[in-house]
Amino acid sequence: MKKDITIPEVENVFLAAVQEWSDDFMEKVWYAYLVNDSDFNLDSVMVVSKAFGTIDGEMKKTSVLRHAFVEVPAVSVVKIEMVEKSLLVLNNEFMVTFFIGNTLYDKKFIFKSNLISENNTEEVPILFVDGVMVK
């Protein structure tokens, strides 16, 4: 029976962390974006995020945040949330679930601890700004 179940692979959909100026904080802050670099619209998109890891030998984890988007058009981006700077030392996990047509896709994206930094940036497709990507 297990051989009859096909799990589709997510392609050309990834996450990027991009640093932007915030007037609220009067400094640059990191924002997580969902990038759809495919030829298909993503429907009924759900993003569940959390951070976890150890700080000074003590296990830490954040509460779970949930975001829903009716549609993410082909070749577009959507801003998910701000990644608070104290969380950059933790693993930041984003579980993304969406439909393309009648097929359900899901993938877990993890920004490993300390991955989100200016030293690890590269140009993000579609946004054309420097950021940290996980595919």
C-alpha positions as MATLAB code, in Angstrom:
seq = 'MKKDITIPEVENVFLAAVQEWSDDFMEKVWYAYLVNDSDFNLDSVMVVSKAFGTIDGEMKKTSVLRHAFVEVPAVSVVKIEMVEKSLLVLNNEFMVTFFIGNTLYDKKFIFKSNLISENNTEEVPILFVDGVMVK';
ca = [
       0.000    0.000    0.000;
       2.783    2.451    0.818;
       4.127    2.090   -2.712;
       0.801    3.406   -4.041;
       1.169    6.701   -2.186;
       3.059    9.332   -4.127;
       4.408   12.322   -2.275;
       5.016   15.176   -4.723;
       8.300   17.046   -4.456;
       8.228   20.804   -3.927;
      10.183   22.578   -6.672;
      10.915   26.274   -7.221;
       9.268   27.264   -3.948;
      11.579   28.339   -1.142;
      12.052   30.708    1.779;
      14.288   33.737    2.005;
      15.264   35.943    4.929;
      15.825   39.528    3.821;
      17.072   42.444    5.881;
      15.005   45.646    5.623;
      14.895   48.958    7.415;
      12.194   49.221   10.096;
      10.949   52.643   11.167;
       9.394   51.012   14.234;
      12.716   49.661   15.514;
      14.938   52.281   13.855;
      17.290   49.566   12.583;
      17.523   46.847    9.960;
      15.502   43.738   10.804;
      15.126   40.363    9.094;
      11.876   39.346    7.397;
      10.977   35.881    6.132;
       9.511   35.678    2.622;
       7.875   32.817    0.750;
       9.207   32.847   -2.821;
       7.185   31.162   -5.575;
       9.586   30.917   -8.520;
       7.378   28.383  -10.308;
       4.938   28.696  -13.209;
       1.992   27.724  -10.979;
      -0.207   29.626   -8.517;
      -0.043   28.295   -4.964;
      -3.520   28.017   -3.470;
      -4.621   27.797    0.177;
      -1.108   28.387    1.508;
      -0.477   27.712    5.197;
       2.812   28.609    6.895;
       3.496   27.425   10.434;
       6.639   28.800   12.064;
       8.545   28.276   15.278;
      12.090   28.599   16.613;
      13.930   26.132   18.818;
      17.418   25.358   20.076;
      19.732   25.855   23.016;
      20.988   29.092   24.526;
      23.613   28.831   27.284;
      22.936   25.095   27.565;
      19.213   25.594   28.136;
      16.604   24.362   25.654;
      14.473   27.216   24.283;
      11.474   27.237   21.974;
       9.028   29.869   20.818;
       5.309   29.697   20.418;
       3.948   28.546   17.072;
       2.799   31.200   14.590;
       0.389   30.415   11.763;
      -0.103   32.387    8.558;
      -2.604   31.778    5.757;
      -2.599   33.119    2.211;
      -5.461   32.482   -0.205;
      -3.126   32.517   -3.195;
       0.516   33.163   -4.012;
       0.677   33.887   -7.748;
       3.309   32.339  -10.007;
       6.682   34.117   -9.953;
       5.921   36.231   -6.881;
       6.802   36.627   -3.218;
       4.823   37.138   -0.038;
       6.144   38.496    3.267;
       5.527   36.031    6.081;
       6.846   37.564    9.290;
       9.655   39.410   11.011;
      12.373   37.230   12.521;
      13.308   38.868   15.819;
      17.084   39.264   16.205;
      17.232   37.302   19.477;
      15.856   34.286   17.569;
      18.678   34.220   15.019;
      20.745   31.999   17.355;
      17.965   29.390   17.238;
      16.780   27.111   14.432;
      13.884   28.878   12.689;
      11.509   26.338   11.158;
       8.781   27.078    8.611;
       6.344   24.341    7.550;
       4.721   25.343    4.247;
       1.626   23.589    2.891;
      -0.197   24.502   -0.311;
      -2.185   23.228   -3.273;
      -1.274   23.323   -6.952;
      -4.477   22.273   -8.655;
      -5.851   19.353   -6.638;
      -2.440   18.191   -5.405;
      -1.339   18.939   -1.850;
       2.326   19.843   -1.287;
       4.203   20.421    1.927;
       7.781   21.072    2.891;
       9.699   21.990    5.999;
      12.267   24.775    5.626;
      14.776   25.363    8.421;
      17.100   28.315    8.826;
      19.753   26.652   11.007;
      21.029   28.576   14.012;
      23.144   31.596   13.059;
      22.522   30.995    9.324;
      20.610   34.249    9.001;
      23.404   36.807    8.864;
      24.856   39.301    6.411;
      27.773   36.908    5.805;
      25.492   34.284    4.213;
      23.531   36.444    1.790;
      23.087   35.962   -1.925;
      20.726   37.552   -4.425;
      17.160   36.308   -3.996;
      15.318   35.630   -7.280;
      12.256   37.795   -7.975;
      13.091   40.174   -5.092;
      16.517   41.037   -6.560;
      17.904   41.936   -3.137;
      20.443   40.115   -0.967;
      19.074   37.571    1.477;
      19.575   34.134    2.989;
      17.720   31.334    1.195;
      16.708   27.800    2.201;
      15.410   25.443   -0.441;
];
